[in-house]
Short mmCIF file of C-alpha atoms in Angstrom, two decimals:
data_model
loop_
_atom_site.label_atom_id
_atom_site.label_comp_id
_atom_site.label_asym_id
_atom_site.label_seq_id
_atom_site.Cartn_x
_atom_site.Cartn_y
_atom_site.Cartn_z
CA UNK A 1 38.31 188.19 -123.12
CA UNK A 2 36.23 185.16 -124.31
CA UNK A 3 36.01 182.60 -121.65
CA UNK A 4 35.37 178.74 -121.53
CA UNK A 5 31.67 179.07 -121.11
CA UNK A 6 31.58 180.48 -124.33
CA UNK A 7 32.98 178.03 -126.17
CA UNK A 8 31.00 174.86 -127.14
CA UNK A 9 33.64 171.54 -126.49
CA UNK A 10 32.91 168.39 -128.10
CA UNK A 11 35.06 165.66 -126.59
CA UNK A 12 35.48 162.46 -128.07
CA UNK A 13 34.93 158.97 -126.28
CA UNK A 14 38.27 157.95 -127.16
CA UNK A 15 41.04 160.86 -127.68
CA UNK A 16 43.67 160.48 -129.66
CA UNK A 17 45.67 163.37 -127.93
CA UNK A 18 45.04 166.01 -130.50
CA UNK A 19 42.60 169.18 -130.94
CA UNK A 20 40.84 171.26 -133.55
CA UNK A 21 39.53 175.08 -133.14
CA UNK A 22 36.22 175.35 -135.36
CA UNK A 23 35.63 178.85 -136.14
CA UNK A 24 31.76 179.74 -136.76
CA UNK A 25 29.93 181.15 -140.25
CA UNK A 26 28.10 184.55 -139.47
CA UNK A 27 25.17 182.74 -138.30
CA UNK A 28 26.66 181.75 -134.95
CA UNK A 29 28.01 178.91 -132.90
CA UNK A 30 24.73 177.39 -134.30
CA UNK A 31 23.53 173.83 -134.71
CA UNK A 32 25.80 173.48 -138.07
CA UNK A 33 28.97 173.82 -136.37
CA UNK A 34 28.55 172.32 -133.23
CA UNK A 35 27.47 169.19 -135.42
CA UNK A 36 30.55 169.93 -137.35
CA UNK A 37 32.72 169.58 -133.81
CA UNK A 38 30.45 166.36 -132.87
CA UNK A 39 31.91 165.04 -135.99
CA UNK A 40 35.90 165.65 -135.74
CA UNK A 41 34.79 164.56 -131.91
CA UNK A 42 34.02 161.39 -133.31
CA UNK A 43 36.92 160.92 -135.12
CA UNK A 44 38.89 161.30 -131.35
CA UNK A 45 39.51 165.24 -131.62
CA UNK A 46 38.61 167.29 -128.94
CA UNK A 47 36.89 170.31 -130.77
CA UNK A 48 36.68 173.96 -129.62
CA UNK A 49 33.97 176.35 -130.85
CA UNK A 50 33.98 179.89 -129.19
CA UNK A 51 31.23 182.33 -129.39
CA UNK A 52 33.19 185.15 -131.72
CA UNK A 53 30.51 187.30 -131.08
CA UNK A 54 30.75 187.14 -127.07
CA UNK A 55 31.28 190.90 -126.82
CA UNK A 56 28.03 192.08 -128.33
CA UNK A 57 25.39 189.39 -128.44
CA UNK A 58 24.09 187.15 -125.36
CA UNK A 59 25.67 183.41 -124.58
CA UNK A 60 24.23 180.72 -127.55
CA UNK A 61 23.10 183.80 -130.15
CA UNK A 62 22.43 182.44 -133.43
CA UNK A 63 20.78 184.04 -136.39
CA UNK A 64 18.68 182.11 -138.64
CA UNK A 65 19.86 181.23 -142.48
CA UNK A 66 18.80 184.04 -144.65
CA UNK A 67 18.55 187.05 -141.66
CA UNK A 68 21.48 189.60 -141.65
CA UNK A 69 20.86 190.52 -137.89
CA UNK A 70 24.41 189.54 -137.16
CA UNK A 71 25.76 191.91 -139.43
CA UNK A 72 25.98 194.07 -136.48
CA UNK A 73 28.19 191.93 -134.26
CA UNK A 74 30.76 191.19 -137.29
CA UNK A 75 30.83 194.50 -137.83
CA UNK A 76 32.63 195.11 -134.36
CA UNK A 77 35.27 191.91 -135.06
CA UNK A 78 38.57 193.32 -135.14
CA UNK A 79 41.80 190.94 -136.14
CA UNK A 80 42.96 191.85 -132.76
CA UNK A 81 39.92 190.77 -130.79
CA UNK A 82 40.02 187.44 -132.79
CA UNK A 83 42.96 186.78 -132.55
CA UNK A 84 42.25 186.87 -128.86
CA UNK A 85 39.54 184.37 -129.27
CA UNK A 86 41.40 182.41 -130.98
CA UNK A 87 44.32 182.35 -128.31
CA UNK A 88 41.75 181.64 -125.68
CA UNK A 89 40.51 178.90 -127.30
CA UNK A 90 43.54 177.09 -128.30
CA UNK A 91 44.26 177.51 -124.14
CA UNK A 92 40.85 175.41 -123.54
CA UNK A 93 41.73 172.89 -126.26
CA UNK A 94 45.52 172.53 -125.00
CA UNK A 95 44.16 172.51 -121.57
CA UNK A 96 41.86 169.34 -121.98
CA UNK A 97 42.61 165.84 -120.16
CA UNK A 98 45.39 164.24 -122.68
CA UNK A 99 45.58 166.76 -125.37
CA UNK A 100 49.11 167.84 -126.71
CA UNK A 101 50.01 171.51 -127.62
CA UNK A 102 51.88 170.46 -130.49
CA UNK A 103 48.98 168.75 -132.00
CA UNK A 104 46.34 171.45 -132.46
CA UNK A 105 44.51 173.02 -135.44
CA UNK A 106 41.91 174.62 -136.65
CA UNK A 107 39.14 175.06 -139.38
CA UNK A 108 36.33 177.79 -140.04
CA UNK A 109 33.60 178.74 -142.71
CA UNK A 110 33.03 181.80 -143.81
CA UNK A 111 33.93 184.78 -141.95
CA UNK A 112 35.41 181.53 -139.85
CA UNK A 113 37.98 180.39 -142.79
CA UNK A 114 39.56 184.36 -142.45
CA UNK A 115 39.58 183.43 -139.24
CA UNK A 116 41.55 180.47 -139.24
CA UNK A 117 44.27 182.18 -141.66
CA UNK A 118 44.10 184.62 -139.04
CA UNK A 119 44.93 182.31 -136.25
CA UNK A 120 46.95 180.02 -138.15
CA UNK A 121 49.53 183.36 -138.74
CA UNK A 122 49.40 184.04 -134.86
CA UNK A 123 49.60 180.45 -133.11
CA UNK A 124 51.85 177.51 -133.60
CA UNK A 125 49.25 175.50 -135.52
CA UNK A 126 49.77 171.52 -136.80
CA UNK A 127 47.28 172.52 -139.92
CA UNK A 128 44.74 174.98 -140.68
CA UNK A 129 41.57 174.94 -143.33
CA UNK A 130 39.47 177.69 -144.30
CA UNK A 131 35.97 176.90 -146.17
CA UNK A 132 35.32 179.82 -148.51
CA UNK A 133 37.54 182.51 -146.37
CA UNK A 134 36.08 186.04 -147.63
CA UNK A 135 38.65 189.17 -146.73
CA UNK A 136 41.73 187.63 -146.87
CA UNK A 137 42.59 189.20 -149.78
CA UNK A 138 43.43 192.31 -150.15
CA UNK A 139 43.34 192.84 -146.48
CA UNK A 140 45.35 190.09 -144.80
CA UNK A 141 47.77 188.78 -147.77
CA UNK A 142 50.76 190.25 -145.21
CA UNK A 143 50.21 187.41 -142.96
CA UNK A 144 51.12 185.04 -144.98
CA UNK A 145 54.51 184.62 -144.10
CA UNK A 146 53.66 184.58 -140.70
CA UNK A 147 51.43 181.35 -141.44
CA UNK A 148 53.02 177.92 -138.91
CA UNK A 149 50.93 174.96 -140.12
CA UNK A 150 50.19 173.80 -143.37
CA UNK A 151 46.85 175.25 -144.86
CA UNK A 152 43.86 173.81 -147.39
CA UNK A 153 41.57 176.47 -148.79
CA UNK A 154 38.62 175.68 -150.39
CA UNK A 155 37.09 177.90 -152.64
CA UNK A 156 33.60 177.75 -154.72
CA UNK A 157 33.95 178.76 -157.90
CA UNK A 158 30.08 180.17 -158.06
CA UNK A 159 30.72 182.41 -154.87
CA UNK A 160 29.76 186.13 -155.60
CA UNK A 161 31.39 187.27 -152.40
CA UNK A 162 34.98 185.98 -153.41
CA UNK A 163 36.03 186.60 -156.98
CA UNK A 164 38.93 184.47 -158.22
CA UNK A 165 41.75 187.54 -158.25
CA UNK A 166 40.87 187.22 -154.75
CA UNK A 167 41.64 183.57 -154.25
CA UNK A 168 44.17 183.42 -156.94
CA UNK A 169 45.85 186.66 -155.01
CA UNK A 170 45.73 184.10 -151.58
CA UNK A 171 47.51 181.48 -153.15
CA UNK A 172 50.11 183.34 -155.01
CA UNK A 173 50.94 185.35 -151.63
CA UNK A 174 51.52 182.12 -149.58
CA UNK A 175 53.72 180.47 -152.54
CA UNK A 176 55.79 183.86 -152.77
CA UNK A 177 56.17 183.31 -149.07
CA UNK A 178 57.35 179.60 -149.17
CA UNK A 179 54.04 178.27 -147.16
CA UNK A 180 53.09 174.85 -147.66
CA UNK A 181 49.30 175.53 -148.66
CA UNK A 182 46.59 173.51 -151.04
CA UNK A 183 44.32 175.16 -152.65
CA UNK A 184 40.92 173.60 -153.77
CA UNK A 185 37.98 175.01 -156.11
CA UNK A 186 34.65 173.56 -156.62
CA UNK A 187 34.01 175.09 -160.02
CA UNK A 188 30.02 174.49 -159.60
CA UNK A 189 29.54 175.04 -155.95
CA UNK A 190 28.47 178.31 -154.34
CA UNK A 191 29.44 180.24 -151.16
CA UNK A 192 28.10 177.56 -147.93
CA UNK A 193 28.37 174.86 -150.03
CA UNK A 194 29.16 172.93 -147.03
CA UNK A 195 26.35 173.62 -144.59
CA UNK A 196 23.62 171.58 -145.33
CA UNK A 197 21.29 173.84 -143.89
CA UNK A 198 21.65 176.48 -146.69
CA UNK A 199 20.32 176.79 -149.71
CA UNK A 200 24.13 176.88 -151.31
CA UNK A 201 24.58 173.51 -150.21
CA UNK A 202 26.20 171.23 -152.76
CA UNK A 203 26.16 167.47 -151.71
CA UNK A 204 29.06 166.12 -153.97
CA UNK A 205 31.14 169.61 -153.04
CA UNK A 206 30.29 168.89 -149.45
CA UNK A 207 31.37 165.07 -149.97
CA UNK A 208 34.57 165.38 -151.68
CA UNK A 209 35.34 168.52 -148.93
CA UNK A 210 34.79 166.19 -146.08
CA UNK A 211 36.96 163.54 -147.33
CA UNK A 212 40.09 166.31 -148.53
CA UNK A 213 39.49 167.70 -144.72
CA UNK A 214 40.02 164.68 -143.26
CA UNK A 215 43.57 163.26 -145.42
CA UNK A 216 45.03 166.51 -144.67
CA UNK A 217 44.55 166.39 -141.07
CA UNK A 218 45.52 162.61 -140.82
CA UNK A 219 48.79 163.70 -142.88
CA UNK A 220 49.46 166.39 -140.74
CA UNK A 221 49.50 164.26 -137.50
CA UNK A 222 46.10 164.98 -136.13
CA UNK A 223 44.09 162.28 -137.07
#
């Protein structure tokens, strides 16, 4: 089981009682997403980042944009064993000075937005947001009557690695299910458009992304 020193915690100067989960790319609990939990920390989240790959690779492992040597440690995920994270973490962020059960989410990119579907199905979420969530589809479209909070999905309509039967196939299984759910493509950004540390990044994408993310948390309650 993943423990609290495994998880990078950004807490904000001023709380405002509620929480966010940030689930990591491939690449790590790297300098991208812990400056993505510095920045819902300055909003007044607390923001939880756990190491997913904490049962094969060494505290603070990151692999470097462009290298595939974490192809290993994804290849040992299970939905079990993240879902396991995930439960952990949402302990640590529920267990933080002020912070109310009730008013936790979560986000992730990548392999990180599968996550958050995943955890979002499993624990009584406020809202959930996946950036470009590869695997969903076919694999995980059962869960989506098990999803609590709300969801936004963004997609990128240049991504190789999701094809659009795939996201189409994501948002017709949470409709059929009755899940409140938005559903956003970039038609000219690529896979990482939001990490502006890749190559795929797409400033206006990124932008517009940013400013989606942070109306649907403020109408959900968390902001």
């Amino acid at each position: 089981m993943i423990t609290a020193e495994r998880m990078y915690v950004a807490r904000p100067a001023s709380a405002n009682g509620a929480a966010i989960l940030v689930f990591q790319e491939a690449f790590g609990v790297n300098g991208y997403i812990r400056d993505i939990a510095d920045r819902f920390a300055r909003l007044g989240l607390v923001a939880v980042a756990p190491e997913l790959y904490h049962r094969t690779a060494g505290p603070g492992y990151e692999a470097p944009y462009g290298s595939d040597g974490w192809r290993e440690h994804m290849a040992a995920l299970t939905p079990e064993g993240l879902l396991q994270d995930a439960r952990s973490a949402f302990a640590v962020a529920a267990g933080q000075a002020g912070v109310e059960a009730k008013r936790i989410g979560c986000i992730g990119f990548c392999m990180g937005g599968r996550v958050s579907y995943l955890a979002n199905a499993a624990l009584d979420l406020r809202a959930a947001i996946s950036f470009y969530g590869g695997g969903i589809a076919p694999n995980l479209l059962d869960r989506a009557k098990e999803q609590h909070g709300p969801l936004l999905m963004f997609w990128a309509g240049k991504d190789a690695h999701i094809p659009a039967e795939q996201y189409r196939a994501v948002s017709d299984a949470l409709s059929a299910a009755g899940k409140a759910h938005e559903q956003v493509l970039f038609s000219h950004a690529d896979h990482g458009f939001f990490c502006d540390q890749r190559a795929s990044y797409n400033a206006s994408a990124s932008e517009q992304a940013w400013s989606l993310t942070q109306t649907f948390l403020k109408v959900n309650g968390l902001l």
